Short mmCIF file of C-alpha atoms in Angstrom, two decimals:
data_model
loop_
_atom_site.label_atom_id
_atom_site.label_comp_id
_atom_site.label_asym_id
_atom_site.label_seq_id
_atom_site.Cartn_x
_atom_site.Cartn_y
_atom_site.Cartn_z
CA MET A 127 -39.83 -33.30 40.80
CA SER A 128 -37.59 -34.89 38.36
CA ASP A 129 -37.06 -38.62 37.95
CA ALA A 130 -34.80 -39.81 40.75
CA SER A 131 -32.74 -42.08 38.64
CA THR A 132 -32.23 -39.58 35.92
CA LEU A 133 -31.00 -37.05 38.54
CA ILE A 134 -28.66 -39.33 40.03
CA ASP A 135 -27.08 -40.15 36.78
CA ARG A 136 -26.63 -36.41 36.11
CA ILE A 137 -24.96 -36.11 39.54
CA TYR A 138 -22.46 -38.75 38.79
CA GLU A 139 -21.85 -37.33 35.13
CA ALA A 140 -20.93 -34.20 36.86
CA ALA A 141 -18.54 -36.04 39.04
CA VAL A 142 -16.41 -36.78 35.89
CA ILE A 143 -17.39 -33.43 34.08
CA PRO A 144 -17.07 -30.75 36.78
CA GLU A 145 -18.39 -28.14 34.35
CA LEU A 146 -21.74 -29.88 34.53
CA TRP A 147 -22.30 -29.07 38.33
CA SER A 148 -23.71 -25.82 37.68
CA ASP A 149 -26.80 -27.28 35.75
CA VAL A 150 -27.18 -30.00 38.46
CA CYS A 151 -27.31 -27.18 40.93
CA ILE A 152 -30.25 -25.87 38.97
CA SER A 153 -32.05 -29.18 38.94
CA LEU A 154 -31.39 -29.80 42.71
CA ALA A 155 -32.76 -26.47 43.62
CA ALA A 156 -35.96 -27.30 41.69
CA GLU A 157 -36.27 -30.48 43.66
CA VAL A 158 -36.86 -28.56 46.95
CA ASN A 159 -38.44 -25.36 45.62
CA ALA A 160 -35.28 -23.54 46.44
CA TYR A 161 -34.06 -20.25 44.87
CA SER A 162 -30.61 -21.60 44.34
CA ALA A 163 -28.29 -24.41 45.15
CA CYS A 164 -24.59 -24.21 45.70
CA LEU A 165 -21.60 -26.46 45.97
CA LEU A 166 -18.76 -24.84 47.97
CA THR A 167 -15.23 -26.22 48.98
CA ILE A 168 -13.24 -24.65 51.66
CA GLY A 169 -9.44 -25.34 51.84
CA SER A 170 -7.38 -25.61 54.87
CA ASP A 171 -6.32 -22.02 54.27
CA GLN A 172 -10.04 -20.79 54.45
CA ARG A 173 -10.08 -20.24 50.62
CA ILE A 174 -13.51 -20.64 49.26
CA ASP A 175 -14.54 -21.74 45.83
CA TRP A 176 -17.96 -22.76 44.46
CA ILE A 177 -20.17 -23.88 41.63
CA CYS A 178 -23.83 -22.62 42.03
CA SER A 179 -27.07 -21.83 40.33
CA PRO A 180 -26.32 -18.81 37.97
CA ASN A 181 -28.90 -16.60 39.96
CA ILE A 182 -26.96 -16.62 43.04
CA ASN A 183 -23.30 -16.27 41.55
CA GLU A 184 -23.00 -12.51 42.07
CA ALA A 185 -23.97 -12.84 45.60
CA MET A 186 -21.51 -15.68 46.12
CA ILE A 187 -18.81 -13.51 44.78
CA ARG A 188 -19.54 -10.73 47.34
CA TYR A 189 -19.78 -13.14 49.97
CA SER A 190 -16.52 -14.84 49.36
CA ARG A 191 -14.86 -11.46 49.63
CA SER A 192 -16.52 -10.36 52.73
CA GLU A 193 -15.17 -10.83 56.32
CA VAL A 194 -18.86 -11.68 57.13
CA ARG A 195 -18.47 -15.15 55.74
CA TYR A 196 -16.26 -16.04 58.92
CA GLN A 197 -19.47 -15.52 60.97
CA ASN A 198 -21.47 -18.31 59.59
CA VAL A 199 -22.29 -20.63 62.23
CA ARG A 200 -24.33 -23.04 60.33
CA PRO A 201 -21.80 -25.25 59.02
CA GLU A 202 -20.17 -26.32 62.34
CA ARG A 203 -23.55 -26.54 63.96
CA SER A 204 -25.03 -28.81 61.19
CA MET A 205 -21.90 -31.14 61.67
CA ILE A 206 -22.61 -31.61 65.34
CA SER A 207 -26.45 -31.87 64.99
CA SER A 208 -26.61 -33.67 61.71
CA PRO A 209 -23.02 -35.05 60.60
CA ALA A 210 -23.06 -35.70 56.92
CA ALA A 211 -26.55 -35.04 56.37
CA PHE A 212 -28.92 -32.14 55.53
CA SER A 213 -30.28 -29.75 58.08
CA ARG A 214 -32.27 -26.38 57.95
CA ASP A 215 -31.27 -23.09 59.40
CA ILE A 216 -34.38 -23.46 61.83
CA ASP A 217 -32.84 -26.64 63.17
CA VAL A 218 -29.44 -25.17 64.07
CA MET A 219 -30.42 -21.65 64.97
CA THR A 220 -32.91 -19.86 67.04
CA ALA A 221 -35.57 -17.55 65.52
CA GLN A 222 -33.72 -14.56 66.89
CA GLU A 223 -30.35 -15.53 65.51
CA ILE A 224 -32.00 -16.06 62.01
CA ILE A 225 -33.36 -12.49 62.49
CA ASP A 226 -30.09 -11.03 63.48
CA ASP A 227 -27.73 -13.15 61.20
CA PRO A 228 -25.32 -10.90 59.45
CA ILE A 229 -25.10 -13.07 56.34
CA TYR A 230 -28.73 -12.99 55.84
CA ASN A 231 -29.05 -9.36 56.34
CA ALA A 232 -26.19 -8.38 54.12
CA PHE A 233 -26.54 -10.82 51.24
CA LEU A 234 -29.97 -12.61 51.33
CA ARG A 235 -32.69 -10.45 52.46
CA PRO A 236 -31.79 -7.56 50.08
CA MET A 237 -32.53 -10.21 47.31
CA GLY A 238 -35.70 -11.29 48.90
CA LEU A 239 -34.13 -14.38 50.19
CA GLY A 240 -34.32 -15.57 53.75
CA TRP A 241 -34.00 -19.41 54.59
CA SER A 242 -31.40 -22.06 54.01
CA MET A 243 -30.59 -25.67 54.10
CA GLY A 244 -27.30 -27.54 53.66
CA ALA A 245 -24.91 -30.42 54.52
CA VAL A 246 -21.28 -30.46 55.33
CA PHE A 247 -18.90 -33.07 54.17
CA ARG A 248 -15.09 -33.51 55.19
CA GLU A 249 -12.73 -34.70 52.63
CA PRO A 250 -9.78 -37.06 53.54
CA SER A 251 -7.70 -34.21 52.27
CA GLY A 252 -8.95 -31.84 54.87
CA HIS A 253 -11.02 -29.76 52.51
CA THR A 254 -14.73 -29.18 53.42
CA LEU A 255 -17.39 -29.65 50.90
CA ILE A 256 -20.73 -27.96 51.40
CA PHE A 257 -23.92 -28.16 49.61
CA ASP A 258 -26.24 -25.10 50.30
CA PHE A 259 -29.63 -24.32 49.48
CA ILE A 260 -31.44 -20.91 49.64
CA ALA A 261 -35.24 -20.17 49.67
CA ARG A 262 -37.09 -17.03 49.01
CA GLU A 263 -38.10 -15.32 52.26
CA ALA A 264 -41.86 -15.33 51.28
CA ASP A 265 -41.68 -19.12 50.89
CA GLY A 266 -40.87 -19.69 54.37
CA PRO A 267 -38.41 -22.33 55.84
CA PHE A 268 -37.60 -25.52 53.94
CA SER A 269 -40.00 -28.26 55.09
CA SER A 270 -38.91 -31.53 56.54
CA THR A 271 -40.08 -33.31 53.16
CA HIS A 272 -37.27 -31.10 51.50
CA VAL A 273 -34.81 -32.29 54.09
CA ASP A 274 -35.72 -36.00 53.52
CA ARG A 275 -35.55 -35.57 49.73
CA LEU A 276 -31.92 -34.20 49.90
CA ASN A 277 -30.98 -36.69 52.38
CA SER A 278 -32.15 -39.51 50.11
CA MET A 279 -29.48 -38.41 47.73
CA LYS A 280 -26.70 -37.35 50.26
CA GLY A 281 -24.65 -40.42 49.59
CA ASP A 282 -24.75 -39.68 45.91
CA LEU A 283 -23.89 -36.11 46.24
CA ALA A 284 -20.90 -36.62 48.55
CA ARG A 285 -19.50 -39.49 46.54
CA ALA A 286 -19.67 -37.47 43.37
CA ALA A 287 -18.05 -34.47 44.77
CA LEU A 288 -15.38 -36.63 46.24
CA ILE A 289 -14.86 -38.34 42.73
CA SER A 290 -14.44 -34.91 41.05
CA SER A 291 -11.74 -34.05 43.78
CA ARG A 292 -9.88 -37.31 43.24
CA LEU A 293 -9.98 -37.00 39.50
CA THR A 294 -8.26 -33.76 39.44
CA PHE A 295 -5.60 -35.15 41.80
CA ARG A 296 -5.13 -37.95 39.37
CA GLN A 297 -4.64 -35.36 36.59
CA ALA A 298 -1.79 -33.73 38.43
CA GLU A 299 -0.06 -37.18 38.73
CA ASN A 300 -0.63 -37.71 35.08
CA ILE A 301 0.93 -34.48 34.24
CA THR A 302 4.10 -35.32 36.14
CA SER A 303 4.16 -38.81 34.53
CA THR A 304 3.99 -37.37 31.26
CA MET A 305 6.83 -35.06 31.85
CA SER A 306 8.89 -38.04 33.09
CA MET A 307 8.45 -39.76 29.97
CA LEU A 308 9.91 -36.63 28.19
CA GLY A 309 12.82 -36.46 30.67
CA LEU A 310 11.57 -33.43 32.21
CA PRO A 311 11.65 -32.76 36.00
CA ALA A 312 8.17 -31.61 37.22
CA MET A 313 5.89 -31.18 40.19
CA VAL A 314 2.43 -29.90 40.83
CA VAL A 315 2.24 -27.10 43.45
CA GLY A 316 -1.13 -26.57 45.38
CA GLU A 317 -2.71 -23.34 46.48
CA ASP A 318 -0.89 -23.12 49.68
CA ASN A 319 2.50 -23.83 47.92
CA ARG A 320 2.52 -27.34 49.11
CA VAL A 321 3.82 -29.87 46.41
CA LEU A 322 1.11 -32.29 45.63
CA VAL A 323 3.12 -34.47 43.42
CA MET A 324 6.75 -34.42 42.15
CA ASN A 325 8.26 -36.86 39.68
CA ASP A 326 11.73 -38.68 40.08
CA GLY A 327 13.41 -35.92 37.91
CA MET A 328 12.41 -33.16 39.97
CA GLU A 329 13.26 -35.15 43.17
CA GLY A 330 16.78 -35.57 41.77
CA LEU A 331 17.34 -31.62 41.79
CA ALA A 332 17.30 -31.61 45.64
CA PRO A 333 18.53 -29.67 47.44
CA ARG A 334 18.45 -27.07 44.79
CA ILE A 335 14.67 -27.67 44.53
CA ARG A 336 12.97 -29.36 47.48
CA THR A 337 10.19 -29.52 49.90
CA GLY A 338 10.52 -28.05 53.24
CA ALA A 339 8.19 -27.64 56.25
CA ALA A 340 4.70 -28.89 55.64
CA ASN A 341 5.87 -30.21 52.17
CA LYS A 342 5.91 -26.61 50.93
CA LEU A 343 8.00 -25.80 47.82
CA SER A 344 11.54 -24.42 48.76
CA LEU A 345 14.42 -23.51 46.65
CA GLU A 346 17.90 -23.46 48.03
CA ASN A 347 18.73 -20.10 46.24
CA PRO A 348 17.14 -17.43 48.45
CA ALA A 349 16.82 -15.04 45.52
CA VAL A 350 15.21 -17.46 43.14
CA ASN A 351 13.01 -18.87 46.15
CA THR A 352 11.63 -15.21 46.35
CA LEU A 353 10.94 -14.87 42.72
CA VAL A 354 9.25 -18.35 42.51
CA LEU A 355 7.14 -17.61 45.56
CA GLY A 356 6.22 -14.35 44.18
CA ALA A 357 5.23 -15.80 40.73
CA LEU A 358 2.99 -18.28 42.62
CA ASP A 359 1.35 -15.50 44.27
CA GLU A 360 0.68 -13.79 40.99
CA LEU A 361 -1.07 -16.98 39.67
CA ARG A 362 -3.45 -17.03 42.49
CA VAL A 363 -4.87 -13.70 41.43
CA ALA A 364 -4.21 -13.82 37.72
CA GLU A 365 -7.46 -13.54 35.56
CA THR A 366 -5.72 -15.10 32.39
CA ALA A 367 -3.31 -18.14 32.07
CA LYS A 368 0.35 -17.12 31.70
CA VAL A 369 3.50 -19.05 31.82
CA GLN A 370 6.15 -17.53 33.93
CA SER A 371 9.83 -18.67 33.34
CA ILE A 372 12.48 -18.05 36.06
CA PRO A 373 16.20 -18.84 35.73
CA LEU A 374 18.02 -20.91 38.32
CA PRO A 375 21.72 -20.32 38.32
CA ALA A 376 24.25 -23.06 37.87
CA VAL A 377 25.91 -24.46 41.03
CA GLU A 378 29.27 -26.52 41.19
CA ASP A 379 28.60 -29.24 38.78
CA GLN A 380 24.99 -28.66 38.26
CA PRO A 381 23.97 -26.72 35.10
CA ALA A 382 21.64 -23.53 34.97
CA LEU A 383 18.01 -24.31 34.72
CA ILE A 384 14.84 -22.48 33.58
CA LEU A 385 11.79 -22.89 35.85
CA HIS A 386 8.58 -22.72 34.01
CA LEU A 387 5.39 -22.13 36.06
CA LEU A 388 2.33 -22.97 34.29
CA PRO A 389 -1.16 -22.34 35.88
CA VAL A 390 -3.16 -25.56 36.56
CA ARG A 391 -6.38 -23.81 37.34
CA ARG A 392 -7.57 -22.78 34.01
CA ASN A 393 -11.31 -23.03 34.60
CA ALA A 394 -12.60 -20.65 37.11
CA ARG A 395 -15.49 -23.30 37.63
CA ASP A 396 -13.13 -26.09 38.43
CA ILE A 397 -13.59 -25.75 42.29
CA PHE A 398 -12.08 -29.13 42.88
CA SER A 399 -8.67 -28.49 41.63
CA ARG A 400 -6.06 -28.44 44.35
CA GLY A 401 -3.30 -27.49 41.92
CA LEU A 402 -1.93 -23.85 41.56
CA ALA A 403 0.80 -24.50 39.07
CA VAL A 404 2.94 -27.16 37.28
CA VAL A 405 6.54 -26.46 37.75
CA ILE A 406 8.84 -27.77 34.93
CA ALA A 407 12.77 -27.49 34.98
CA THR A 408 14.42 -27.43 31.54
CA PRO A 409 18.32 -26.88 30.77
CA VAL A 410 19.04 -23.47 29.57
CA GLY A 411 19.37 -23.04 25.74
CA LEU A 412 16.48 -25.23 24.58
CA ALA A 413 14.16 -23.35 22.16
CA GLY A 414 11.46 -23.82 19.37
CA PRO A 415 7.85 -24.53 19.54
CA PRO A 416 6.38 -26.48 22.25
CA ASP A 417 6.77 -30.21 22.02
CA LEU A 418 3.38 -31.97 21.00
CA ARG A 419 3.71 -34.35 23.89
CA VAL A 420 4.10 -31.56 26.36
CA LEU A 421 0.94 -29.73 24.92
CA SER A 422 -1.03 -33.02 25.19
CA GLY A 423 0.35 -33.70 28.67
CA LEU A 424 -0.29 -30.47 30.16
CA PHE A 425 -3.56 -29.58 28.61
CA ASP A 426 -5.16 -32.92 27.65
CA LEU A 427 -5.20 -31.98 23.94
CA THR A 428 -5.72 -34.70 21.25
CA PRO A 429 -3.00 -35.08 18.77
CA GLY A 430 -4.93 -33.05 16.15
CA GLU A 431 -5.34 -30.25 18.64
CA ALA A 432 -1.90 -30.21 19.85
CA ARG A 433 -0.63 -29.84 16.23
CA VAL A 434 -3.01 -26.91 15.66
CA ALA A 435 -1.88 -25.35 18.96
CA ARG A 436 1.84 -25.82 18.23
CA GLU A 437 1.37 -23.94 14.94
CA LEU A 438 -0.66 -21.20 16.51
CA SER A 439 2.03 -20.78 19.33
CA SER A 440 4.52 -19.26 16.46
CA GLY A 441 1.84 -16.64 15.65
CA ALA A 442 0.38 -18.20 12.63
CA ASN A 443 -3.20 -17.22 11.60
CA LEU A 444 -5.99 -19.87 11.10
CA GLU A 445 -5.58 -19.84 7.38
CA THR A 446 -2.17 -20.43 7.55
CA VAL A 447 -2.50 -23.30 10.09
CA ALA A 448 -5.06 -24.88 7.82
CA VAL A 449 -2.86 -24.95 4.79
CA THR A 450 0.27 -26.13 6.72
CA LEU A 451 -1.68 -29.07 8.41
CA GLY A 452 -3.66 -29.89 5.40
CA LEU A 453 -7.07 -29.27 7.26
CA SER A 454 -10.20 -27.20 6.40
CA LEU A 455 -10.44 -23.77 7.88
CA GLU A 456 -13.71 -25.00 9.55
CA THR A 457 -11.84 -27.86 11.03
CA VAL A 458 -9.16 -25.60 12.42
CA ARG A 459 -11.76 -23.28 14.05
CA THR A 460 -13.35 -26.35 15.72
CA TYR A 461 -10.11 -27.31 17.10
CA LEU A 462 -9.47 -23.74 18.27
CA LYS A 463 -12.67 -23.71 20.23
CA ARG A 464 -11.68 -26.88 22.03
CA ILE A 465 -8.13 -25.65 22.70
CA PHE A 466 -9.75 -22.49 24.36
CA PHE A 467 -11.87 -24.50 26.55
CA LYS A 468 -9.08 -26.95 27.70
CA THR A 469 -6.41 -24.05 28.10
CA GLY A 470 -8.80 -21.60 29.77
CA THR A 471 -8.01 -18.91 27.20
CA ARG A 472 -10.73 -16.88 25.28
CA ARG A 473 -8.79 -15.14 22.48
CA GLN A 474 -6.27 -16.31 19.88
CA ALA A 475 -3.87 -13.57 21.20
CA GLU A 476 -4.20 -14.92 24.78
CA LEU A 477 -3.56 -18.35 23.58
CA THR A 478 -0.36 -17.52 21.83
CA HIS A 479 1.02 -15.61 24.71
CA LEU A 480 0.36 -18.90 26.85
CA LEU A 481 1.70 -21.29 24.52
CA SER A 482 4.76 -19.25 23.62
CA GLY A 483 6.03 -19.48 27.22
CA LEU A 484 6.37 -23.17 26.59
CA GLY A 485 8.88 -22.90 23.75
CA ARG A 486 11.65 -23.98 25.97
CA VAL A 487 9.66 -26.91 27.32
CA ALA A 488 10.61 -29.26 24.50
CA ALA A 489 11.98 -32.88 24.59
#
């Protein structure tokens, strides 16, 4: 068992750096002799996302794609029997139910696993957070000592997960604020097409661009509305980040615009991100490389990283970028690694393709 204060510190560190949750899951599993630990989020649309110990990730992928997951009785029963606290499968299910459970039979027992323990927390946003632990079948059910150990940390775990969630919402607000300073109408659209945040510039484009029922994005032009919603659908399943640009025709005294849809969810492990895309409106005719402030605002790039990204967007190779900016080749490579991480891209060609779509998004 690890030092309690050290583990709590790491939990709160993961709260502000979500990529660390995977390592925290490994440590949490070790605390209670579990095979794996997993932090899941379930949206109002039943979309499931997770961060987990690496050894259970493949099973989680299959589980998330299976209809069997809707037969999971444990979360609902846990919320009734032990609200916002950890409980075991043997606390909320009969022995026969555990034997017959389709999830255990389809996903756990083939891996030699067979017992679970978890806690369910509700976010104010309506999303559900679940901490789930799985034990090897041969080890038997989790003990009451294991339950007590996790319950001693339940407040910290819940607060840390909520902090992660709130920080991503603040990031969405920061993006639209940055675009406001550049005079660009912008909004952040969530997974279910709801507008999470919109700046004054975008609000000023109503009724051409507006929110409709349930605060969902809606465009006055039916054809453009279909294109935008279709583009958002593509972003949901896209494996790589890609900017999509859609023209919005002029109407009466309102000029034609280009709507740029930029994926927000660039890190597959960022399970807290509620945003699907940043939508930015620019006048027709703007051209050139991306504005440095746009790059910084959208991807949280440092000034140095933004300058390198701007040069790469034109297709320049690393050697040319180094000479142009007066940097060593090694420094440019270091910047490139950070840019890959922040933009969710993995190759230079992929990065160039993403950034080139922002050429019209200039101040």
